[in-house]
mmCIF file of C-alpha atoms in Angstrom:
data_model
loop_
_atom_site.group_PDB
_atom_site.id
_atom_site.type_symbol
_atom_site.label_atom_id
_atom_site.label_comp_id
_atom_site.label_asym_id
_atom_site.label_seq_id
_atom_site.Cartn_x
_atom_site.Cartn_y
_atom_site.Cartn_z
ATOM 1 C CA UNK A 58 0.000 0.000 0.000
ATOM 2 C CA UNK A 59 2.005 3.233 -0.918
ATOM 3 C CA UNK A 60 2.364 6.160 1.388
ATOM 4 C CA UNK A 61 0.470 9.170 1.470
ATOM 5 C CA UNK A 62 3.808 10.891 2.241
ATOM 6 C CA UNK A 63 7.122 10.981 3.628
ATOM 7 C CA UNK A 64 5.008 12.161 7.087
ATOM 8 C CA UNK A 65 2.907 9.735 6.583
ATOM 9 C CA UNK A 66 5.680 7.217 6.473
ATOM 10 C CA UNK A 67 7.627 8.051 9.299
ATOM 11 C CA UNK A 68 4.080 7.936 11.418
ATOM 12 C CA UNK A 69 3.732 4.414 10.305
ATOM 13 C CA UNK A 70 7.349 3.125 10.883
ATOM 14 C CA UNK A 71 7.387 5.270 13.842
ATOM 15 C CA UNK A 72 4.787 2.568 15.637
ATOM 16 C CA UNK A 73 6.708 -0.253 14.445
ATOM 17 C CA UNK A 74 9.943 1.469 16.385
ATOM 18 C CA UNK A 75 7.959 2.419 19.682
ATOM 19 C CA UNK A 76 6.853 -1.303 20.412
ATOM 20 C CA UNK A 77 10.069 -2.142 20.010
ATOM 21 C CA UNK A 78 11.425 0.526 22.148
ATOM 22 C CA UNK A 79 9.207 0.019 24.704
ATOM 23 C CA UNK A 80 10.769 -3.171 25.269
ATOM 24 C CA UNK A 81 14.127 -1.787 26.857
ATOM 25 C CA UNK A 82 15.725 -2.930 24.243
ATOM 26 C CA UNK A 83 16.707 0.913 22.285
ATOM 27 C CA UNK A 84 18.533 2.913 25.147
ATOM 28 C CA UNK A 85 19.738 5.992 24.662
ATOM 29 C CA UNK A 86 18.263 6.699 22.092
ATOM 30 C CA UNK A 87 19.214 9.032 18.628
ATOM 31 C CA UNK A 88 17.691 9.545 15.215
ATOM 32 C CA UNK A 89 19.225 10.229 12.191
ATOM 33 C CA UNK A 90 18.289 11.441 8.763
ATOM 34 C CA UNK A 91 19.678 10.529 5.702
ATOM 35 C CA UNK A 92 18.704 14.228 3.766
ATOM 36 C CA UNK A 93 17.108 15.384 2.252
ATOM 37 C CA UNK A 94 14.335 13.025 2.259
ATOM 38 C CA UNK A 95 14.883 11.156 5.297
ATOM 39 C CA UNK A 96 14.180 14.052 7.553
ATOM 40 C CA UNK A 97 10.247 14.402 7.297
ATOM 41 C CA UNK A 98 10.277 11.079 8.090
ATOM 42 C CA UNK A 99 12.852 10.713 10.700
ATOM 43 C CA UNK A 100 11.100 13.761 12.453
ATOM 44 C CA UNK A 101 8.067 11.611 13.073
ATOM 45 C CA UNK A 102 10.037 8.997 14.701
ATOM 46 C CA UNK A 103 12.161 11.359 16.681
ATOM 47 C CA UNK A 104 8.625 12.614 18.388
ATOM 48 C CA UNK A 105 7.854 8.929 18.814
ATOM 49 C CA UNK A 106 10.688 7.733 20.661
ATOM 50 C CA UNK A 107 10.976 11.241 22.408
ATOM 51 C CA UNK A 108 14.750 10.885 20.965
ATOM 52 C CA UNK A 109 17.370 13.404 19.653
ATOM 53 C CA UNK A 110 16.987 14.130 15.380
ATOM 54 C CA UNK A 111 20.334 15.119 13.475
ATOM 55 C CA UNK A 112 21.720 14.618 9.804
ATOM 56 C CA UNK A 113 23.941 12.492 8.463
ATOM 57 C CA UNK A 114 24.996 13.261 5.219
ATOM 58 C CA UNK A 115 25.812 11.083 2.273
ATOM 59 C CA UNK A 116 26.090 11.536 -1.350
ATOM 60 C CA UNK A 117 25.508 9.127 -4.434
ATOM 61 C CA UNK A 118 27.666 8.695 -6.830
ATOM 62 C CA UNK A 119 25.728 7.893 -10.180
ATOM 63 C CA UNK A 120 26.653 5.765 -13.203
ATOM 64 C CA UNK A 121 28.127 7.842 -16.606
ATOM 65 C CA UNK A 122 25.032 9.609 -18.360
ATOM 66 C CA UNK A 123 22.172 7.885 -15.703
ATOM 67 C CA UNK A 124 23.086 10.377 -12.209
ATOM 68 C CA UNK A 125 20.135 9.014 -10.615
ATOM 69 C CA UNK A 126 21.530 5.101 -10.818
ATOM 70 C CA UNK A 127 23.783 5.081 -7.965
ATOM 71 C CA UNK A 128 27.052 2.931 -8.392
ATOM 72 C CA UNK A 129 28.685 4.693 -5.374
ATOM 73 C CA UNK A 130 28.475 6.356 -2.390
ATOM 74 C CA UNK A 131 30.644 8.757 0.046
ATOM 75 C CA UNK A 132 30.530 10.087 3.352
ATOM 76 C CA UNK A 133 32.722 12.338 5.410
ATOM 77 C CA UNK A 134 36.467 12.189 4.401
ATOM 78 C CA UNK A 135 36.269 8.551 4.038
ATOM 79 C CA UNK A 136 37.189 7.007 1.065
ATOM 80 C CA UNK A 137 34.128 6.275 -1.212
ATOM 81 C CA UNK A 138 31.579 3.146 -1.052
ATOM 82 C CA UNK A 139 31.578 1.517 -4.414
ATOM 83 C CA UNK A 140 28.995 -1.232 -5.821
ATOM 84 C CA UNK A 141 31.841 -3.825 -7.683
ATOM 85 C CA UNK A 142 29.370 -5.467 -9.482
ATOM 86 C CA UNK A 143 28.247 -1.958 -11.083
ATOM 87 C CA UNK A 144 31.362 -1.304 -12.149
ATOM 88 C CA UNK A 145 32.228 -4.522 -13.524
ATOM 89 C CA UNK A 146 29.124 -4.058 -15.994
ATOM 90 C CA UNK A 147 30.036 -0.682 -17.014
ATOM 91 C CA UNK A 148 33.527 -1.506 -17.160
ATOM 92 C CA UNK A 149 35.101 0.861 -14.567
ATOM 93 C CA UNK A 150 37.755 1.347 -12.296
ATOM 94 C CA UNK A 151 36.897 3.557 -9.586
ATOM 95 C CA UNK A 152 39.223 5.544 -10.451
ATOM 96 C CA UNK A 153 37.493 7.076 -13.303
ATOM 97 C CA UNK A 154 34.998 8.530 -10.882
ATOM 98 C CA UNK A 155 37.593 10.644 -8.826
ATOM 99 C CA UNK A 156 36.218 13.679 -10.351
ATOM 100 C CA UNK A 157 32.392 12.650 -9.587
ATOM 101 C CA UNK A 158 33.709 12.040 -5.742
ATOM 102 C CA UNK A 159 35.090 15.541 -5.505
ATOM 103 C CA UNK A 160 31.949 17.187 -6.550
ATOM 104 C CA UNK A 161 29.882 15.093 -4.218
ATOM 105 C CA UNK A 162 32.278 15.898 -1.167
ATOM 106 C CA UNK A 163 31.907 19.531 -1.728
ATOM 107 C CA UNK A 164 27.768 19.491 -2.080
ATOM 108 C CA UNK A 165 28.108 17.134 1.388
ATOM 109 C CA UNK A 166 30.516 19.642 2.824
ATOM 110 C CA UNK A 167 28.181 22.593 1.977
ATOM 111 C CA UNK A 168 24.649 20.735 3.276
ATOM 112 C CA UNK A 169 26.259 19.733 6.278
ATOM 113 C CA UNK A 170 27.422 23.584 6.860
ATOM 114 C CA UNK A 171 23.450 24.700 5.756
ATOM 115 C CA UNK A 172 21.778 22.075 8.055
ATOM 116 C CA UNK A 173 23.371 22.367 11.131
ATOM 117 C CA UNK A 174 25.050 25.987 11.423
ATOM 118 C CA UNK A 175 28.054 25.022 12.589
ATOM 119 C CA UNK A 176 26.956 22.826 15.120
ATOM 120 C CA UNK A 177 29.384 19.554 15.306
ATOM 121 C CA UNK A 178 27.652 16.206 14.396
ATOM 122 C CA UNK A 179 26.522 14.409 17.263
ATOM 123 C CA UNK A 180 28.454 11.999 19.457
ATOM 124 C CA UNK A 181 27.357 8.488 18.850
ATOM 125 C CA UNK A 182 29.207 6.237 20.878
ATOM 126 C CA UNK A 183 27.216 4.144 23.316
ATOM 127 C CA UNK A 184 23.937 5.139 21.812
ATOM 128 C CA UNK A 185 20.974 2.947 20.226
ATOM 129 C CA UNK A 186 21.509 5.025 16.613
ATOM 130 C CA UNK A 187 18.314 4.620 14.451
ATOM 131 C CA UNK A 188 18.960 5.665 10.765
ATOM 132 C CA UNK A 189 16.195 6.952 8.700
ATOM 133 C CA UNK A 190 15.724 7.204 4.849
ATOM 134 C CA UNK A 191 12.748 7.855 3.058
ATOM 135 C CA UNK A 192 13.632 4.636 1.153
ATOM 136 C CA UNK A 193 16.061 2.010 -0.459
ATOM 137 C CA UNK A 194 16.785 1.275 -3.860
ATOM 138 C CA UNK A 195 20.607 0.156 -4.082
ATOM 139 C CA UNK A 196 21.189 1.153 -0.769
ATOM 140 C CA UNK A 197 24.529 2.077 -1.358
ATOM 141 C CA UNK A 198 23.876 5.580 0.695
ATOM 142 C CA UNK A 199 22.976 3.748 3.436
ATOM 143 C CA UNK A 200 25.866 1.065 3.504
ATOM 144 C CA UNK A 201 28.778 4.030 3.646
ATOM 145 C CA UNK A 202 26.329 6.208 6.201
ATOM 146 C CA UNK A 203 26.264 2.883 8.811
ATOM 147 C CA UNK A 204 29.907 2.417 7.953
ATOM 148 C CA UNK A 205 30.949 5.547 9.262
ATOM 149 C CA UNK A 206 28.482 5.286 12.083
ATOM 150 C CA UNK A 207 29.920 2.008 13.161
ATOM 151 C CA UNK A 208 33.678 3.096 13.197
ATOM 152 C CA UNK A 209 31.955 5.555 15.703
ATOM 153 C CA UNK A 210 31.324 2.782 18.126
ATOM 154 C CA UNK A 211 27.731 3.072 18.727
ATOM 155 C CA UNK A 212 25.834 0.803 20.922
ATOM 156 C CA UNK A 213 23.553 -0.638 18.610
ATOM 157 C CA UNK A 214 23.129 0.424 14.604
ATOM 158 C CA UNK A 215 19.426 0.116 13.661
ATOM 159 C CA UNK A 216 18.414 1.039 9.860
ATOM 160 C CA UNK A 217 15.088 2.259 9.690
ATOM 161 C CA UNK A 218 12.877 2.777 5.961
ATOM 162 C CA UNK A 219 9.596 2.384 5.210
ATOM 163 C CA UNK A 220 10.027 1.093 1.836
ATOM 164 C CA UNK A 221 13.325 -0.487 0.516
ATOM 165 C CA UNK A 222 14.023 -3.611 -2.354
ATOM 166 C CA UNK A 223 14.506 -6.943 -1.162
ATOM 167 C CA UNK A 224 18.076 -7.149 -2.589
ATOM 168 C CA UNK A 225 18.809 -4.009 -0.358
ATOM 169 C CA UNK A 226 17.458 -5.391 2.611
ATOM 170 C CA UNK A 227 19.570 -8.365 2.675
ATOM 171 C CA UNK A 228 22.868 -6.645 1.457
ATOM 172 C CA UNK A 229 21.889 -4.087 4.634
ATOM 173 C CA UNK A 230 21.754 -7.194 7.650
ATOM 174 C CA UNK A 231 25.632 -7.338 7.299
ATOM 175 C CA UNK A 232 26.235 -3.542 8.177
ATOM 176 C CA UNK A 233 23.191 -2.545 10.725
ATOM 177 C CA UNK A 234 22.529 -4.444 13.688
ATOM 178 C CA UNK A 235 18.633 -4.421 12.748
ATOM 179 C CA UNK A 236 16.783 -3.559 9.624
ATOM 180 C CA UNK A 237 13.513 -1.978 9.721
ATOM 181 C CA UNK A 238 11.557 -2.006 6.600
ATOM 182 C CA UNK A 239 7.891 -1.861 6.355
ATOM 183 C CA UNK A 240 7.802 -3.038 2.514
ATOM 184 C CA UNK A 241 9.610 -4.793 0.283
ATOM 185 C CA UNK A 242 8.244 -5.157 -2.557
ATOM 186 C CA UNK A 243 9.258 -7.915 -5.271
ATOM 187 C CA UNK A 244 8.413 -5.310 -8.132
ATOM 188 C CA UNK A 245 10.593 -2.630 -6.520
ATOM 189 C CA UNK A 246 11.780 -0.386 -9.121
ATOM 190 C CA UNK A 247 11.860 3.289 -7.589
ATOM 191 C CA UNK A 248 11.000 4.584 -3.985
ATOM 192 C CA UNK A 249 8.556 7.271 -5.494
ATOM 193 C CA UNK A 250 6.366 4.941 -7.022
ATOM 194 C CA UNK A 251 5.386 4.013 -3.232
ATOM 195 C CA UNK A 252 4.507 7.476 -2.199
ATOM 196 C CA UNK A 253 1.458 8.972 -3.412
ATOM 197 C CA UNK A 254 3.440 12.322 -2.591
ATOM 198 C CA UNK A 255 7.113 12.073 -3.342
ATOM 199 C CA UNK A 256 8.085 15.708 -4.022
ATOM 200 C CA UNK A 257 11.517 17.164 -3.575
ATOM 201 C CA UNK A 258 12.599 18.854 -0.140
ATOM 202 C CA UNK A 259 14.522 22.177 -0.270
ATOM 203 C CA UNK A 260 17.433 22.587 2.483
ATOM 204 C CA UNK A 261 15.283 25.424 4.124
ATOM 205 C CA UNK A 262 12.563 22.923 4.782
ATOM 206 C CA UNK A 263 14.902 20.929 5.623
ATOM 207 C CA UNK A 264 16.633 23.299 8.065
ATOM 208 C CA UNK A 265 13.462 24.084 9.512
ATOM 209 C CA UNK A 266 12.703 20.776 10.255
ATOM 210 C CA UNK A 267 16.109 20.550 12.388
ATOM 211 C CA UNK A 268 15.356 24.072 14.272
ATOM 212 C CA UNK A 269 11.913 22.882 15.290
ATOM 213 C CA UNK A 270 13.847 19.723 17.279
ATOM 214 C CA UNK A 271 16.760 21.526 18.185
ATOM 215 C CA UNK A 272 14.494 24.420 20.000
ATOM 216 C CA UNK A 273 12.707 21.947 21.671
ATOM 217 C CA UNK A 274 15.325 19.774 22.751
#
């Protein structure tokens, strides 16, 4: 059943996350976004779980002429998160995508600078670390966002999505500790196609979305 929106999502994965929290088993408790689409829908599970909401902020790397087909994916300083089997088929080093990963570590330098003002990313260690995108297709985002998050030593690594493929899913078991998907669908082909409302998020909504939990906090 698609999603009304990415509110609408987070409000339904957001119960799924509560029963489990209300077990003891999530303590300490923070939520991050993957952005920009992640946020809307990590803010309703941040209410949920009464639980901290930050950024983390990754950047796709896309295949030669199809920049929405993600072979690749970076984070941070660290060195980049490539899909071999992707590059075997286009037959590529990943080398020949040095200049891609430059332009993608500037844009993640300057939305990390726009979203949180010069505050410093939150400290994870210890903490039960939920991760929230709006979605799944390769996952490759995800795989370098709960690398760097588990160099970072936190207590336990959930990934949390309301809609994600199958192949994604089971690539994702080896990096998180947990894997929280409400759909996955054997026809996935794109996460918009299960949201009735899948339009783009500007970094002021975006930024306005952080204020709101940061002036609460």
């Amino acid at each position: 059943m698609p999603f009304r929106d990415r509110t609408d999502a987070g409000r339904r994965l957001a119960l799924r996350l509560v029963e489990w929290a209300d077990s003891g088993d999530l303590v300490n408790r923070l939520v991050l976004a993957l952005p920009r689409g992640g946020v809307p829908v990590a803010a309703e599970i941040s209410r949920a779980l009464h639980a901290p909401l930050d950024v983390l902020v990754a950047r796709k790397i896309g295949a030669p002429g199809r920049p929405e087909t993600a072979v690749g994916a970076v984070v941070d300083d660290e060195p980049p998160v490539f899909d071999r089997r992707s590059l075997d088929a286009l037959e590529l080093t990943e080398d020949a995508f040095d200049s891609e990963v430059t332009r993608e570590r500037d844009e993640l330098r300057r939305r990390e600078h726009v979203y949180r003002g010069g505050r410093p990313a939150p400290d994870v260690r210890g903490r039960a670390v939920v991760l929230v995108d709006d979605g799944l297709a390769t996952g490759l985002t995800a795989t370098a966002a709960l690398r760097h998050l588990r160099r970072q030593d936190p207590g336990r690594l959930v990934l949390a999505v309301p809609v994600c493929s199958p192949r994604a899913a089971d690539e994702l078991r080896a990096e998180a500790d947990d894997v929280v998907c409400l759909e996955q669908p054997g026809s996935f082909r794109a996460v918009g196609e299960w949201y009735e409302d899948f339009a783009q998020l500007s970094d002021s909504e975006v930024v306005d979305t952080l204020r709101t939990f940061h002036a609460t906090a």
